[in-house]
Short mmCIF file of C-alpha atoms in Angstrom, two decimals:
data_model
loop_
_atom_site.label_atom_id
_atom_site.label_comp_id
_atom_site.label_asym_id
_atom_site.label_seq_id
_atom_site.Cartn_x
_atom_site.Cartn_y
_atom_site.Cartn_z
CA UNK P 1 0.00 0.00 0.00
CA UNK P 2 1.35 3.45 -0.88
CA UNK P 3 1.96 6.10 1.80
CA UNK P 4 -1.43 7.79 1.47
CA UNK P 5 -4.75 7.05 3.17
CA UNK P 6 -8.13 8.64 2.55
CA UNK P 7 -11.11 9.37 4.81
CA UNK P 8 -14.61 8.86 3.38
CA UNK P 9 -17.67 10.67 4.75
CA UNK P 10 -20.06 8.86 2.45
CA UNK P 11 -22.91 9.02 4.97
CA UNK P 12 -22.91 12.81 4.55
CA UNK P 13 -23.54 12.53 0.81
CA UNK P 14 -27.27 13.07 0.32
CA UNK P 15 -27.07 11.73 -3.24
CA UNK P 16 -26.01 8.37 -1.78
CA UNK P 17 -27.70 8.29 1.63
CA UNK P 18 -30.99 9.91 0.58
CA UNK P 19 -34.30 8.20 -0.14
CA UNK P 20 -34.04 5.52 -2.84
CA UNK P 21 -37.50 3.94 -2.92
CA UNK P 22 -36.53 0.67 -1.21
CA UNK P 23 -37.96 -1.13 1.81
CA UNK P 24 -36.26 -3.97 3.62
CA UNK P 25 -36.71 -7.56 4.74
CA UNK P 26 -34.54 -8.61 7.70
CA UNK P 27 -33.90 -12.21 8.70
CA UNK P 28 -36.64 -13.45 11.02
CA UNK P 29 -38.77 -10.35 10.37
CA UNK P 30 -41.67 -9.57 8.06
CA UNK P 31 -41.34 -7.21 5.11
CA UNK P 32 -41.40 -3.52 5.93
CA UNK P 33 -44.34 -1.59 4.49
CA UNK P 34 -43.66 1.20 1.96
CA UNK P 35 -42.27 4.24 3.74
CA UNK P 36 -44.79 7.14 3.94
CA UNK P 37 -43.03 10.25 2.60
CA UNK P 38 -39.84 8.13 2.51
CA UNK P 39 -39.57 8.22 6.31
CA UNK P 40 -37.67 5.13 7.49
CA UNK P 41 -39.56 3.41 10.33
CA UNK P 42 -37.97 2.93 13.72
CA UNK P 43 -35.99 -0.31 13.82
CA UNK P 44 -36.09 -2.93 16.56
CA UNK P 45 -33.26 -2.72 19.07
CA UNK P 46 -31.50 -5.81 17.69
CA UNK P 47 -31.52 -4.38 14.17
CA UNK P 48 -30.21 -1.05 15.47
CA UNK P 49 -27.40 -2.89 17.24
CA UNK P 50 -26.46 -4.76 14.06
CA UNK P 51 -26.43 -1.54 12.06
CA UNK P 52 -24.29 0.21 14.68
CA UNK P 53 -21.75 -2.63 14.80
CA UNK P 54 -21.57 -2.71 11.01
CA UNK P 55 -20.82 1.01 10.86
CA UNK P 56 -18.18 0.64 13.59
CA UNK P 57 -16.32 -1.94 11.52
CA UNK P 58 -17.17 -5.04 13.53
CA UNK P 59 -17.86 -8.21 11.50
CA UNK P 60 -21.46 -9.37 11.35
CA UNK P 61 -22.76 -12.90 11.03
CA UNK P 62 -24.65 -13.59 7.79
CA UNK P 63 -28.08 -13.43 9.47
CA UNK P 64 -27.27 -10.01 10.97
CA UNK P 65 -27.19 -8.35 7.55
CA UNK P 66 -30.41 -7.33 5.77
CA UNK P 67 -31.91 -10.24 3.85
CA UNK P 68 -33.34 -8.42 0.82
CA UNK P 69 -35.02 -5.23 -0.34
CA UNK P 70 -38.08 -4.45 -2.48
CA UNK P 71 -38.90 -1.43 -4.60
CA UNK P 72 -41.89 0.65 -3.50
CA UNK P 73 -41.05 3.78 -5.56
CA UNK P 74 -39.63 2.86 -8.96
CA UNK P 75 -38.97 6.46 -10.04
CA UNK P 76 -36.99 7.10 -6.87
CA UNK P 77 -34.98 3.90 -7.22
CA UNK P 78 -34.01 4.78 -10.79
CA UNK P 79 -32.09 7.74 -9.36
CA UNK P 80 -29.98 5.53 -7.07
CA UNK P 81 -26.26 5.69 -7.82
CA UNK P 82 -23.73 2.89 -8.23
CA UNK P 83 -23.04 3.39 -4.52
CA UNK P 84 -26.25 3.42 -2.49
CA UNK P 85 -27.91 2.24 0.71
CA UNK P 86 -30.18 -0.74 -0.09
CA UNK P 87 -31.12 -0.91 3.60
CA UNK P 88 -30.87 1.61 6.41
CA UNK P 89 -27.22 2.04 7.38
CA UNK P 90 -25.87 -0.66 5.05
CA UNK P 91 -23.84 0.25 1.98
CA UNK P 92 -24.47 -1.44 -1.35
CA UNK P 93 -22.99 -1.42 -4.83
CA UNK P 94 -24.22 -1.95 -8.36
CA UNK P 95 -22.28 -3.95 -10.92
CA UNK P 96 -19.75 -1.40 -12.24
CA UNK P 97 -18.72 -0.22 -8.79
CA UNK P 98 -18.65 -3.76 -7.41
CA UNK P 99 -16.25 -4.78 -10.17
CA UNK P 100 -13.80 -2.10 -9.04
CA UNK P 101 -14.15 -2.94 -5.35
CA UNK P 102 -13.66 -6.66 -6.01
CA UNK P 103 -10.05 -6.04 -7.11
CA UNK P 104 -9.04 -4.98 -3.59
CA UNK P 105 -8.69 -6.41 -0.11
CA UNK P 106 -11.99 -5.60 1.59
CA UNK P 107 -11.44 -8.05 4.43
CA UNK P 108 -12.84 -11.57 4.89
CA UNK P 109 -16.49 -10.59 4.34
CA UNK P 110 -16.02 -8.61 1.13
CA UNK P 111 -18.99 -8.18 -1.20
CA UNK P 112 -22.22 -10.03 -0.41
CA UNK P 113 -24.66 -10.84 -3.24
CA UNK P 114 -27.94 -9.07 -2.49
CA UNK P 115 -31.41 -9.39 -4.01
CA UNK P 116 -33.67 -6.44 -4.72
CA UNK P 117 -37.23 -7.43 -5.62
CA UNK P 118 -39.97 -5.67 -7.47
CA UNK P 119 -42.91 -4.40 -5.42
CA UNK P 120 -44.45 -7.89 -5.40
CA UNK P 121 -41.59 -9.16 -3.16
CA UNK P 122 -41.21 -12.15 -5.52
CA UNK P 123 -39.78 -10.97 -8.85
CA UNK P 124 -36.07 -10.08 -8.68
CA UNK P 125 -35.24 -6.67 -10.10
CA UNK P 126 -32.49 -6.86 -12.75
CA UNK P 127 -29.12 -6.48 -11.06
CA UNK P 128 -26.80 -7.68 -9.87
CA UNK P 129 -26.41 -5.91 -6.51
CA UNK P 130 -24.10 -6.39 -3.54
CA UNK P 131 -23.80 -5.34 0.08
CA UNK P 132 -20.38 -4.00 1.06
CA UNK P 133 -19.60 -6.22 4.03
CA UNK P 134 -17.04 -4.07 5.90
CA UNK P 135 -16.08 -5.97 9.07
CA UNK P 136 -12.53 -4.59 9.33
CA UNK P 137 -11.33 -2.24 12.06
CA UNK P 138 -7.92 -0.66 12.53
CA UNK P 139 -6.67 1.40 15.48
CA UNK P 140 -4.28 3.92 13.91
CA UNK P 141 -6.11 7.24 14.54
CA UNK P 142 -3.97 9.84 16.36
CA UNK P 143 -6.40 12.21 18.11
CA UNK P 144 -3.69 14.40 19.64
CA UNK P 145 -2.31 15.15 16.16
CA UNK P 146 -5.64 15.58 14.38
CA UNK P 147 -7.90 18.53 13.70
CA UNK P 148 -11.59 18.83 12.74
CA UNK P 149 -12.61 16.33 15.43
CA UNK P 150 -15.72 16.70 17.55
CA UNK P 151 -16.40 14.58 20.63
CA UNK P 152 -19.78 13.17 21.56
CA UNK P 153 -21.32 12.94 25.00
CA UNK P 154 -19.74 10.41 27.39
CA UNK P 155 -21.03 6.85 27.13
CA UNK P 156 -23.10 6.12 30.24
CA UNK P 157 -21.38 2.75 30.75
CA UNK P 158 -17.75 3.50 29.85
CA UNK P 159 -17.50 7.25 30.21
CA UNK P 160 -15.71 7.43 26.87
CA UNK P 161 -16.58 9.97 24.20
CA UNK P 162 -16.97 8.90 20.58
CA UNK P 163 -14.97 10.98 18.07
CA UNK P 164 -16.78 12.48 15.10
CA UNK P 165 -15.41 14.05 11.95
CA UNK P 166 -16.33 17.71 11.50
CA UNK P 167 -18.25 18.55 8.28
CA UNK P 168 -15.50 21.11 7.62
CA UNK P 169 -12.67 18.56 7.57
CA UNK P 170 -9.89 19.33 5.09
CA UNK P 171 -7.02 17.38 3.59
CA UNK P 172 -4.38 16.74 6.23
CA UNK P 173 -6.63 17.31 9.25
CA UNK P 174 -6.86 13.64 10.26
CA UNK P 175 -3.62 12.02 11.41
CA UNK P 176 -2.96 8.28 11.38
CA UNK P 177 0.03 6.19 12.32
CA UNK P 178 2.01 4.46 9.58
CA UNK P 179 0.33 1.21 10.60
CA UNK P 180 -2.71 2.39 8.63
CA UNK P 181 -0.76 1.48 5.50
CA UNK P 182 -0.89 -2.21 6.43
CA UNK P 183 -3.78 -4.61 5.93
CA UNK P 184 -7.06 -4.28 4.01
CA UNK P 185 -7.86 -1.42 1.63
CA UNK P 186 -11.20 -0.52 3.26
CA UNK P 187 -11.83 -0.25 6.99
CA UNK P 188 -13.25 1.70 9.94
CA UNK P 189 -11.01 3.30 12.55
CA UNK P 190 -11.67 2.06 16.10
CA UNK P 191 -14.04 4.35 17.99
CA UNK P 192 -15.66 5.89 14.92
CA UNK P 193 -19.07 5.11 13.49
CA UNK P 194 -20.05 5.64 9.87
CA UNK P 195 -16.77 6.98 8.52
CA UNK P 196 -14.60 4.82 6.28
CA UNK P 197 -10.92 4.83 5.47
CA UNK P 198 -9.38 3.70 2.18
CA UNK P 199 -6.00 2.95 0.72
CA UNK P 200 -4.67 5.25 -1.97
CA UNK P 201 -4.72 2.51 -4.58
CA UNK P 202 -8.42 1.86 -3.96
CA UNK P 203 -9.21 5.58 -4.18
CA UNK P 204 -7.29 5.96 -7.44
CA UNK P 205 -9.20 3.03 -8.94
CA UNK P 206 -12.51 4.55 -7.83
CA UNK P 207 -11.56 7.87 -9.38
CA UNK P 208 -10.49 6.15 -12.59
CA UNK P 209 -14.00 4.68 -12.75
CA UNK P 210 -15.60 8.07 -12.00
CA UNK P 211 -16.81 6.93 -8.57
CA UNK P 212 -14.57 9.08 -6.38
CA UNK P 213 -17.01 11.97 -5.85
CA UNK P 214 -19.62 9.69 -4.28
CA UNK P 215 -17.37 8.85 -1.31
CA UNK P 216 -16.68 12.46 -0.13
CA UNK P 217 -12.94 11.95 0.28
CA UNK P 218 -10.34 13.81 2.35
CA UNK P 219 -6.66 12.92 2.40
CA UNK P 220 -5.24 11.88 5.77
CA UNK P 221 -1.81 12.70 7.16
CA UNK P 222 0.45 9.74 7.97
CA UNK P 223 2.92 10.17 10.83
CA UNK P 224 6.32 8.99 9.58
CA UNK P 225 7.64 5.76 11.02
CA UNK P 226 11.43 5.68 11.26
CA UNK P 227 11.62 1.90 11.25
CA UNK P 228 9.48 1.73 8.13
CA UNK P 229 11.56 4.39 6.37
CA UNK P 230 14.75 2.48 7.16
CA UNK P 231 13.25 -0.81 6.06
CA UNK P 232 13.02 -2.34 9.55
CA UNK P 233 9.36 -3.31 9.39
CA UNK P 234 8.79 -5.89 12.08
CA UNK P 235 6.07 -8.47 12.00
CA UNK P 236 4.29 -6.81 14.90
CA UNK P 237 5.81 -3.36 15.43
CA UNK P 238 4.22 -1.54 12.53
CA UNK P 239 1.22 -3.69 11.82
CA UNK P 240 -2.21 -2.19 12.35
CA UNK P 241 -4.32 -3.79 15.01
CA UNK P 242 -6.98 -5.23 12.76
CA UNK P 243 -10.20 -6.76 13.95
CA UNK P 244 -11.97 -8.69 11.24
CA UNK P 245 -14.09 -11.77 10.67
CA UNK P 246 -12.22 -15.01 11.20
CA UNK P 247 -14.50 -16.91 8.88
CA UNK P 248 -13.77 -17.44 5.21
CA UNK P 249 -15.33 -15.10 2.68
CA UNK P 250 -17.88 -17.71 1.65
CA UNK P 251 -19.32 -17.65 5.16
CA UNK P 252 -20.29 -14.03 4.59
CA UNK P 253 -22.59 -14.92 1.67
CA UNK P 254 -26.20 -14.89 2.75
CA UNK P 255 -29.25 -16.64 1.47
CA UNK P 256 -31.95 -14.50 -0.08
CA UNK P 257 -34.84 -16.96 0.07
CA UNK P 258 -37.96 -15.28 1.36
#
């Protein structure tokens, strides 16, 4: 991986995260009804927990992902981009974007085939579509060397505050250790929720395919590592602490039978 890392604030992109005319079926649940005025209904606590863990970079079991989606507003869905949210809080990709992503190390879960049905909940809509599995977390963020960081209220159980990226973040504001250059090309930094980090090679491929603008990218600053510069890269010393699924990629593929 080259010496550059990028922050993505894709959740702040209304063209990606806005209404797309889809409703969701979760494992063990009934189909959601069409959303009045595109207002997403309140999710059960277990579904909220799964969505939170996904956006924090923790690996989910296959049944913890959404099972499928169905179109309730065809005109709205036609406006959905190559990168979109097929279910609340879960990123998805259409074919051209998925082809680019598949060339890179996305972690053990990777891309999950995903079915989108017509309004009848039976007829598959022409795809293909995928969920972006995430499930990789690194701990390389350097808060004391970073700018444009806001801190949430203390957690009632741990007392810790969750960092948030300011909407006004600029290139170079977010500092990471050189260990960010190791491991998968797409991940979440420990403690964050909803923000993604990407390798430079992945970002360049996305830009080559005209997908870069969708991710709302800012370049991070990497703190130099003397051992790395001198070529003394130990097996443990400069490796990112990566939490990811221990199962093989095929275990991340879910069934879409309804």
